PDB file of C-alpha atoms in Angstrom:
ATOM      1  CA  UNK A 689     -24.871  18.023 -18.521  1.00  0.00           C
ATOM      2  CA  UNK A 690     -21.986  15.607 -18.022  1.00  0.00           C
ATOM      3  CA  UNK A 691     -22.923  13.880 -21.266  1.00  0.00           C
ATOM      4  CA  UNK A 692     -22.832  17.142 -23.195  1.00  0.00           C
ATOM      5  CA  UNK A 693     -19.480  18.045 -21.634  1.00  0.00           C
ATOM      6  CA  UNK A 694     -17.923  14.660 -22.417  1.00  0.00           C
ATOM      7  CA  UNK A 695     -18.220  14.926 -26.167  1.00  0.00           C
ATOM      8  CA  UNK A 696     -18.740  12.078 -28.593  1.00  0.00           C
ATOM      9  CA  UNK A 697     -15.407  10.291 -27.970  1.00  0.00           C
ATOM     10  CA  UNK A 698     -14.094  11.278 -24.529  1.00  0.00           C
ATOM     11  CA  UNK A 699     -10.641  10.150 -23.383  1.00  0.00           C
ATOM     12  CA  UNK A 700     -10.279   7.490 -20.728  1.00  0.00           C
ATOM     13  CA  UNK A 701      -9.496   9.977 -17.941  1.00  0.00           C
ATOM     14  CA  UNK A 702     -12.839  11.743 -18.514  1.00  0.00           C
ATOM     15  CA  UNK A 703     -14.743   8.466 -18.134  1.00  0.00           C
ATOM     16  CA  UNK A 704     -12.726   7.669 -15.003  1.00  0.00           C
ATOM     17  CA  UNK A 705     -13.556  11.093 -13.578  1.00  0.00           C
ATOM     18  CA  UNK A 706     -17.269  10.514 -14.156  1.00  0.00           C
ATOM     19  CA  UNK A 707     -17.031   7.140 -12.384  1.00  0.00           C
ATOM     20  CA  UNK A 708     -15.196   8.788  -9.450  1.00  0.00           C
ATOM     21  CA  UNK A 709     -17.861  11.504  -9.195  1.00  0.00           C
ATOM     22  CA  UNK A 710     -20.553   8.828  -9.145  1.00  0.00           C
ATOM     23  CA  UNK A 711     -18.700   7.049  -6.328  1.00  0.00           C
ATOM     24  CA  UNK A 712     -18.620  10.269  -4.310  1.00  0.00           C
ATOM     25  CA  UNK A 713     -22.373  10.672  -4.767  1.00  0.00           C
ATOM     26  CA  UNK A 714     -22.907   7.105  -3.530  1.00  0.00           C
ATOM     27  CA  UNK A 715     -20.849   7.894  -0.425  1.00  0.00           C
ATOM     28  CA  UNK A 716     -23.086  10.920   0.193  1.00  0.00           C
ATOM     29  CA  UNK A 717     -26.127   8.668  -0.087  1.00  0.00           C
ATOM     30  CA  UNK A 718     -24.672   6.314   2.522  1.00  0.00           C
ATOM     31  CA  UNK A 719     -23.982   9.230   4.883  1.00  0.00           C
ATOM     32  CA  UNK A 720     -27.563  10.537   4.680  1.00  0.00           C
ATOM     33  CA  UNK A 721     -29.058   7.052   5.087  1.00  0.00           C
ATOM     34  CA  UNK A 722     -26.922   6.509   8.186  1.00  0.00           C
ATOM     35  CA  UNK A 723     -28.529   9.582   9.767  1.00  0.00           C
ATOM     36  CA  UNK A 724     -32.013   8.037   9.655  1.00  0.00           C
ATOM     37  CA  UNK A 725     -33.052   7.167  13.185  1.00  0.00           C
ATOM     38  CA  UNK A 726     -34.194   3.568  13.582  1.00  0.00           C
ATOM     39  CA  UNK A 727     -35.089   1.569  16.710  1.00  0.00           C
ATOM     40  CA  UNK A 728     -32.333  -0.373  18.400  1.00  0.00           C
ATOM     41  CA  UNK A 729     -31.904  -3.891  17.128  1.00  0.00           C
ATOM     42  CA  UNK A 730     -33.434  -6.540  19.353  1.00  0.00           C
ATOM     43  CA  UNK A 731     -31.989 -10.004  18.828  1.00  0.00           C
ATOM     44  CA  UNK A 732     -34.634 -12.704  18.466  1.00  0.00           C
ATOM     45  CA  UNK A 733     -33.776 -16.394  18.223  1.00  0.00           C
ATOM     46  CA  UNK A 734     -35.628 -18.086  15.386  1.00  0.00           C
ATOM     47  CA  UNK A 735     -35.912 -21.642  14.191  1.00  0.00           C
ATOM     48  CA  UNK A 736     -34.825 -21.268  10.564  1.00  0.00           C
ATOM     49  CA  UNK A 737     -36.337 -24.556   9.446  1.00  0.00           C
ATOM     50  CA  UNK A 738     -39.679 -23.697  11.012  1.00  0.00           C
ATOM     51  CA  UNK A 739     -39.609 -20.200   9.508  1.00  0.00           C
ATOM     52  CA  UNK A 740     -38.886 -21.578   6.023  1.00  0.00           C
ATOM     53  CA  UNK A 741     -41.653 -24.159   6.342  1.00  0.00           C
ATOM     54  CA  UNK A 742     -44.111 -21.493   7.476  1.00  0.00           C
ATOM     55  CA  UNK A 743     -43.184 -19.211   4.572  1.00  0.00           C
ATOM     56  CA  UNK A 744     -43.528 -22.042   2.018  1.00  0.00           C
ATOM     57  CA  UNK A 745     -46.900 -23.047   3.479  1.00  0.00           C
ATOM     58  CA  UNK A 746     -48.228 -19.550   2.714  1.00  0.00           C
ATOM     59  CA  UNK A 747     -49.735 -20.256  -0.708  1.00  0.00           C
ATOM     60  CA  UNK A 748     -50.468 -16.594  -1.448  1.00  0.00           C
ATOM     61  CA  UNK A 749     -46.859 -15.658  -0.732  1.00  0.00           C
ATOM     62  CA  UNK A 750     -45.447 -18.511  -2.830  1.00  0.00           C
ATOM     63  CA  UNK A 751     -47.718 -17.598  -5.738  1.00  0.00           C
ATOM     64  CA  UNK A 752     -46.585 -14.002  -5.492  1.00  0.00           C
ATOM     65  CA  UNK A 753     -42.930 -15.144  -5.466  1.00  0.00           C
ATOM     66  CA  UNK A 754     -43.415 -17.095  -8.707  1.00  0.00           C
ATOM     67  CA  UNK A 755     -45.161 -14.110 -10.289  1.00  0.00           C
ATOM     68  CA  UNK A 756     -42.306 -11.812  -9.229  1.00  0.00           C
ATOM     69  CA  UNK A 757     -39.726 -14.221 -10.634  1.00  0.00           C
ATOM     70  CA  UNK A 758     -41.343 -14.308 -14.082  1.00  0.00           C
ATOM     71  CA  UNK A 759     -41.980 -10.553 -14.149  1.00  0.00           C
ATOM     72  CA  UNK A 760     -38.363  -9.840 -13.199  1.00  0.00           C
ATOM     73  CA  UNK A 761     -37.107 -12.282 -15.813  1.00  0.00           C
ATOM     74  CA  UNK A 762     -39.260 -10.860 -18.585  1.00  0.00           C
ATOM     75  CA  UNK A 763     -38.857  -7.156 -17.877  1.00  0.00           C
ATOM     76  CA  UNK A 764     -35.272  -6.942 -16.599  1.00  0.00           C
ATOM     77  CA  UNK A 765     -34.123  -8.462 -19.894  1.00  0.00           C
ATOM     78  CA  UNK A 766     -35.422  -5.378 -21.675  1.00  0.00           C
ATOM     79  CA  UNK A 767     -33.755  -2.470 -19.873  1.00  0.00           C
ATOM     80  CA  UNK A 768     -30.038  -3.183 -20.560  1.00  0.00           C
ATOM     81  CA  UNK A 769     -30.491  -4.015 -24.250  1.00  0.00           C
ATOM     82  CA  UNK A 770     -31.311  -0.491 -25.562  1.00  0.00           C
ATOM     83  CA  UNK A 771     -28.065   0.874 -24.125  1.00  0.00           C
ATOM     84  CA  UNK A 772     -26.069  -1.899 -25.788  1.00  0.00           C
ATOM     85  CA  UNK A 773     -27.902  -1.361 -29.070  1.00  0.00           C
ATOM     86  CA  UNK A 774     -27.287   2.385 -29.022  1.00  0.00           C
ATOM     87  CA  UNK A 775     -23.583   1.822 -28.427  1.00  0.00           C
ATOM     88  CA  UNK A 776     -22.838  -1.272 -30.502  1.00  0.00           C
ATOM     89  CA  UNK A 777     -25.626  -1.231 -33.076  1.00  0.00           C
ATOM     90  CA  UNK A 778     -26.176   2.461 -33.811  1.00  0.00           C
ATOM     91  CA  UNK A 779     -22.641   3.501 -32.770  1.00  0.00           C
ATOM     92  CA  UNK A 780     -23.859   6.499 -30.782  1.00  0.00           C
ATOM     93  CA  UNK A 781     -21.215   8.566 -29.032  1.00  0.00           C
ATOM     94  CA  UNK A 782     -20.413   8.060 -25.369  1.00  0.00           C
ATOM     95  CA  UNK A 783     -22.002  11.410 -24.560  1.00  0.00           C
ATOM     96  CA  UNK A 784     -25.338  10.370 -26.114  1.00  0.00           C
ATOM     97  CA  UNK A 785     -25.315   7.072 -24.234  1.00  0.00           C
ATOM     98  CA  UNK A 786     -24.506   8.911 -21.005  1.00  0.00           C
ATOM     99  CA  UNK A 787     -27.337  11.418 -21.518  1.00  0.00           C
ATOM    100  CA  UNK A 788     -29.876   8.676 -22.240  1.00  0.00           C
ATOM    101  CA  UNK A 789     -28.654   6.713 -19.232  1.00  0.00           C
ATOM    102  CA  UNK A 790     -29.111   9.810 -17.050  1.00  0.00           C
ATOM    103  CA  UNK A 791     -32.645  10.273 -18.368  1.00  0.00           C
ATOM    104  CA  UNK A 792     -33.403   6.680 -17.385  1.00  0.00           C
ATOM    105  CA  UNK A 793     -31.979   7.205 -13.895  1.00  0.00           C
ATOM    106  CA  UNK A 794     -34.124  10.312 -13.483  1.00  0.00           C
ATOM    107  CA  UNK A 795     -37.214   8.243 -14.284  1.00  0.00           C
ATOM    108  CA  UNK A 796     -36.100   5.720 -11.669  1.00  0.00           C
ATOM    109  CA  UNK A 797     -35.738   8.406  -8.988  1.00  0.00           C
ATOM    110  CA  UNK A 798     -39.052  10.023  -9.950  1.00  0.00           C
ATOM    111  CA  UNK A 799     -40.847   6.681  -9.684  1.00  0.00           C
ATOM    112  CA  UNK A 800     -39.813   6.305  -6.045  1.00  0.00           C
ATOM    113  CA  UNK A 801     -40.775   9.897  -5.356  1.00  0.00           C
ATOM    114  CA  UNK A 802     -44.347   9.774  -6.707  1.00  0.00           C
ATOM    115  CA  UNK A 803     -45.242   6.155  -5.942  1.00  0.00           C
ATOM    116  CA  UNK A 804     -47.248   6.970  -2.819  1.00  0.00           C
ATOM    117  CA  UNK A 805     -49.377   9.536  -4.632  1.00  0.00           C
ATOM    118  CA  UNK A 806     -49.982   7.219  -7.588  1.00  0.00           C
ATOM    119  CA  UNK A 807     -51.186   4.409  -5.334  1.00  0.00           C
ATOM    120  CA  UNK A 808     -53.612   6.680  -3.492  1.00  0.00           C
ATOM    121  CA  UNK A 809     -55.004   8.395  -6.603  1.00  0.00           C
ATOM    122  CA  UNK A 810     -55.061   5.909  -9.494  1.00  0.00           C
ATOM    123  CA  UNK A 811     -53.725   2.586  -8.228  1.00  0.00           C
ATOM    124  CA  UNK A 812     -50.627   0.927  -9.608  1.00  0.00           C
ATOM    125  CA  UNK A 813     -51.255  -2.638 -10.815  1.00  0.00           C
ATOM    126  CA  UNK A 814     -52.957  -1.939 -14.144  1.00  0.00           C
ATOM    127  CA  UNK A 815     -50.565   0.905 -14.953  1.00  0.00           C
ATOM    128  CA  UNK A 816     -47.511  -1.290 -14.347  1.00  0.00           C
ATOM    129  CA  UNK A 817     -48.821  -4.177 -16.416  1.00  0.00           C
ATOM    130  CA  UNK A 818     -49.621  -1.777 -19.252  1.00  0.00           C
ATOM    131  CA  UNK A 819     -46.127  -0.272 -19.180  1.00  0.00           C
ATOM    132  CA  UNK A 820     -44.510  -3.700 -18.927  1.00  0.00           C
ATOM    133  CA  UNK A 821     -46.214  -4.607 -22.205  1.00  0.00           C
ATOM    134  CA  UNK A 822     -45.990  -1.329 -24.126  1.00  0.00           C
ATOM    135  CA  UNK A 823     -42.336  -0.479 -23.395  1.00  0.00           C
ATOM    136  CA  UNK A 824     -40.789  -3.743 -24.709  1.00  0.00           C
ATOM    137  CA  UNK A 825     -43.198  -3.641 -27.652  1.00  0.00           C
ATOM    138  CA  UNK A 826     -42.112  -0.080 -28.472  1.00  0.00           C
ATOM    139  CA  UNK A 827     -38.442  -1.047 -28.299  1.00  0.00           C
ATOM    140  CA  UNK A 828     -39.162  -3.935 -30.669  1.00  0.00           C
ATOM    141  CA  UNK A 829     -40.322  -1.529 -33.366  1.00  0.00           C
ATOM    142  CA  UNK A 830     -37.309   0.793 -32.947  1.00  0.00           C
ATOM    143  CA  UNK A 831     -34.539   0.240 -35.471  1.00  0.00           C
ATOM    144  CA  UNK A 832     -31.692   1.889 -37.298  1.00  0.00           C
ATOM    145  CA  UNK A 833     -34.050   3.599 -39.738  1.00  0.00           C
ATOM    146  CA  UNK A 834     -36.423   4.893 -37.066  1.00  0.00           C
ATOM    147  CA  UNK A 835     -36.378   8.729 -36.986  1.00  0.00           C
ATOM    148  CA  UNK A 836     -35.022  10.175 -33.718  1.00  0.00           C
ATOM    149  CA  UNK A 837     -34.335   6.666 -32.422  1.00  0.00           C
ATOM    150  CA  UNK A 838     -31.972   7.899 -29.674  1.00  0.00           C
ATOM    151  CA  UNK A 839     -34.560  10.373 -28.385  1.00  0.00           C
ATOM    152  CA  UNK A 840     -37.270   7.703 -28.472  1.00  0.00           C
ATOM    153  CA  UNK A 841     -34.993   5.297 -26.591  1.00  0.00           C
ATOM    154  CA  UNK A 842     -34.438   7.983 -23.942  1.00  0.00           C
ATOM    155  CA  UNK A 843     -38.171   8.486 -23.452  1.00  0.00           C
ATOM    156  CA  UNK A 844     -38.825   4.755 -23.282  1.00  0.00           C
ATOM    157  CA  UNK A 845     -35.993   4.227 -20.804  1.00  0.00           C
ATOM    158  CA  UNK A 846     -37.381   7.062 -18.678  1.00  0.00           C
ATOM    159  CA  UNK A 847     -40.779   5.374 -18.436  1.00  0.00           C
ATOM    160  CA  UNK A 848     -39.161   1.942 -18.196  1.00  0.00           C
ATOM    161  CA  UNK A 849     -37.121   2.876 -15.144  1.00  0.00           C
ATOM    162  CA  UNK A 850     -40.093   4.799 -13.724  1.00  0.00           C
ATOM    163  CA  UNK A 851     -42.161   1.628 -13.984  1.00  0.00           C
ATOM    164  CA  UNK A 852     -39.402  -0.461 -12.396  1.00  0.00           C
ATOM    165  CA  UNK A 853     -39.161   1.911  -9.412  1.00  0.00           C
ATOM    166  CA  UNK A 854     -42.928   1.721  -8.878  1.00  0.00           C
ATOM    167  CA  UNK A 855     -42.763  -2.048  -9.282  1.00  0.00           C
ATOM    168  CA  UNK A 856     -40.079  -2.281  -6.624  1.00  0.00           C
ATOM    169  CA  UNK A 857     -42.170  -0.246  -4.176  1.00  0.00           C
ATOM    170  CA  UNK A 858     -45.261  -2.336  -4.897  1.00  0.00           C
ATOM    171  CA  UNK A 859     -43.187  -5.512  -4.491  1.00  0.00           C
ATOM    172  CA  UNK A 860     -42.037  -4.462  -1.017  1.00  0.00           C
ATOM    173  CA  UNK A 861     -45.538  -3.389  -0.010  1.00  0.00           C
ATOM    174  CA  UNK A 862     -47.157  -6.615  -1.208  1.00  0.00           C
ATOM    175  CA  UNK A 863     -44.471  -8.778   0.423  1.00  0.00           C
ATOM    176  CA  UNK A 864     -45.095  -7.211   3.813  1.00  0.00           C
ATOM    177  CA  UNK A 865     -48.856  -7.535   3.451  1.00  0.00           C
ATOM    178  CA  UNK A 866     -48.676 -11.253   2.544  1.00  0.00           C
ATOM    179  CA  UNK A 867     -46.154 -12.210   5.239  1.00  0.00           C
ATOM    180  CA  UNK A 868     -47.591 -13.872   8.306  1.00  0.00           C
ATOM    181  CA  UNK A 869     -47.055 -11.992  11.591  1.00  0.00           C
ATOM    182  CA  UNK A 870     -43.831 -13.091  13.247  1.00  0.00           C
ATOM    183  CA  UNK A 871     -42.346 -14.450  10.029  1.00  0.00           C
ATOM    184  CA  UNK A 872     -41.703 -11.263   8.084  1.00  0.00           C
ATOM    185  CA  UNK A 873     -37.887 -11.669   7.725  1.00  0.00           C
ATOM    186  CA  UNK A 874     -38.116 -15.144   6.153  1.00  0.00           C
ATOM    187  CA  UNK A 875     -41.065 -14.190   3.940  1.00  0.00           C
ATOM    188  CA  UNK A 876     -39.166 -11.140   2.713  1.00  0.00           C
ATOM    189  CA  UNK A 877     -36.052 -13.239   2.086  1.00  0.00           C
ATOM    190  CA  UNK A 878     -38.099 -15.758   0.091  1.00  0.00           C
ATOM    191  CA  UNK A 879     -39.615 -13.078  -2.132  1.00  0.00           C
ATOM    192  CA  UNK A 880     -36.290 -11.366  -2.694  1.00  0.00           C
ATOM    193  CA  UNK A 881     -34.671 -14.686  -3.578  1.00  0.00           C
ATOM    194  CA  UNK A 882     -37.240 -15.293  -6.297  1.00  0.00           C
ATOM    195  CA  UNK A 883     -36.858 -11.731  -7.558  1.00  0.00           C
ATOM    196  CA  UNK A 884     -33.060 -12.052  -7.744  1.00  0.00           C
ATOM    197  CA  UNK A 885     -33.450 -15.389  -9.537  1.00  0.00           C
ATOM    198  CA  UNK A 886     -35.595 -13.722 -12.170  1.00  0.00           C
ATOM    199  CA  UNK A 887     -33.210 -10.796 -12.544  1.00  0.00           C
ATOM    200  CA  UNK A 888     -30.186 -13.127 -12.707  1.00  0.00           C
ATOM    201  CA  UNK A 889     -31.747 -15.289 -15.430  1.00  0.00           C
ATOM    202  CA  UNK A 890     -32.695 -12.145 -17.342  1.00  0.00           C
ATOM    203  CA  UNK A 891     -29.116 -10.886 -17.337  1.00  0.00           C
ATOM    204  CA  UNK A 892     -27.879 -14.232 -18.640  1.00  0.00           C
ATOM    205  CA  UNK A 893     -30.571 -14.260 -21.337  1.00  0.00           C
ATOM    206  CA  UNK A 894     -29.868 -10.694 -22.449  1.00  0.00           C
TER     207      UNK A 894
END
């Protein structure tokens, strides 16, 4: 709706208003998260060197970290490029880019919402690998002469962000299952470091 209201070439103050509205929504998210009741923090002294050594000695965890790094590098390169291509290559209006971006965000939110049901009913691994292959391949065949290219990009971004949300849930679930008891914080930190490395390299590459 905001995209339709903006028009093709909105003035700067309209874009600034949209950014401000987004900031307000983020503040609301923080307020609701702060209301979640969690157990009181109990401080535990840990030997960092020992925790790192234990995490690195877990071959299953290290293998999963490397897998996550490469997946993040390969797939996170894909998602930003369609938006840049729509804006710089096809010269779509700001309203079209905003609408397509919103469609992608909706897919992201929906992925988190339905992940639990998908895991219980059909599993997630094969579906994610299939989407990780088909979505970049579909983008590859989209070009300036492709009919309804903006609409196709919106659909692909919807499923792309949906897949990323499910991937993120599966990543957290698998990390916790592979971590050795008593060393969950360091194991989680190791996996997230590899994931961020992959995402960082992908941003540089894109």
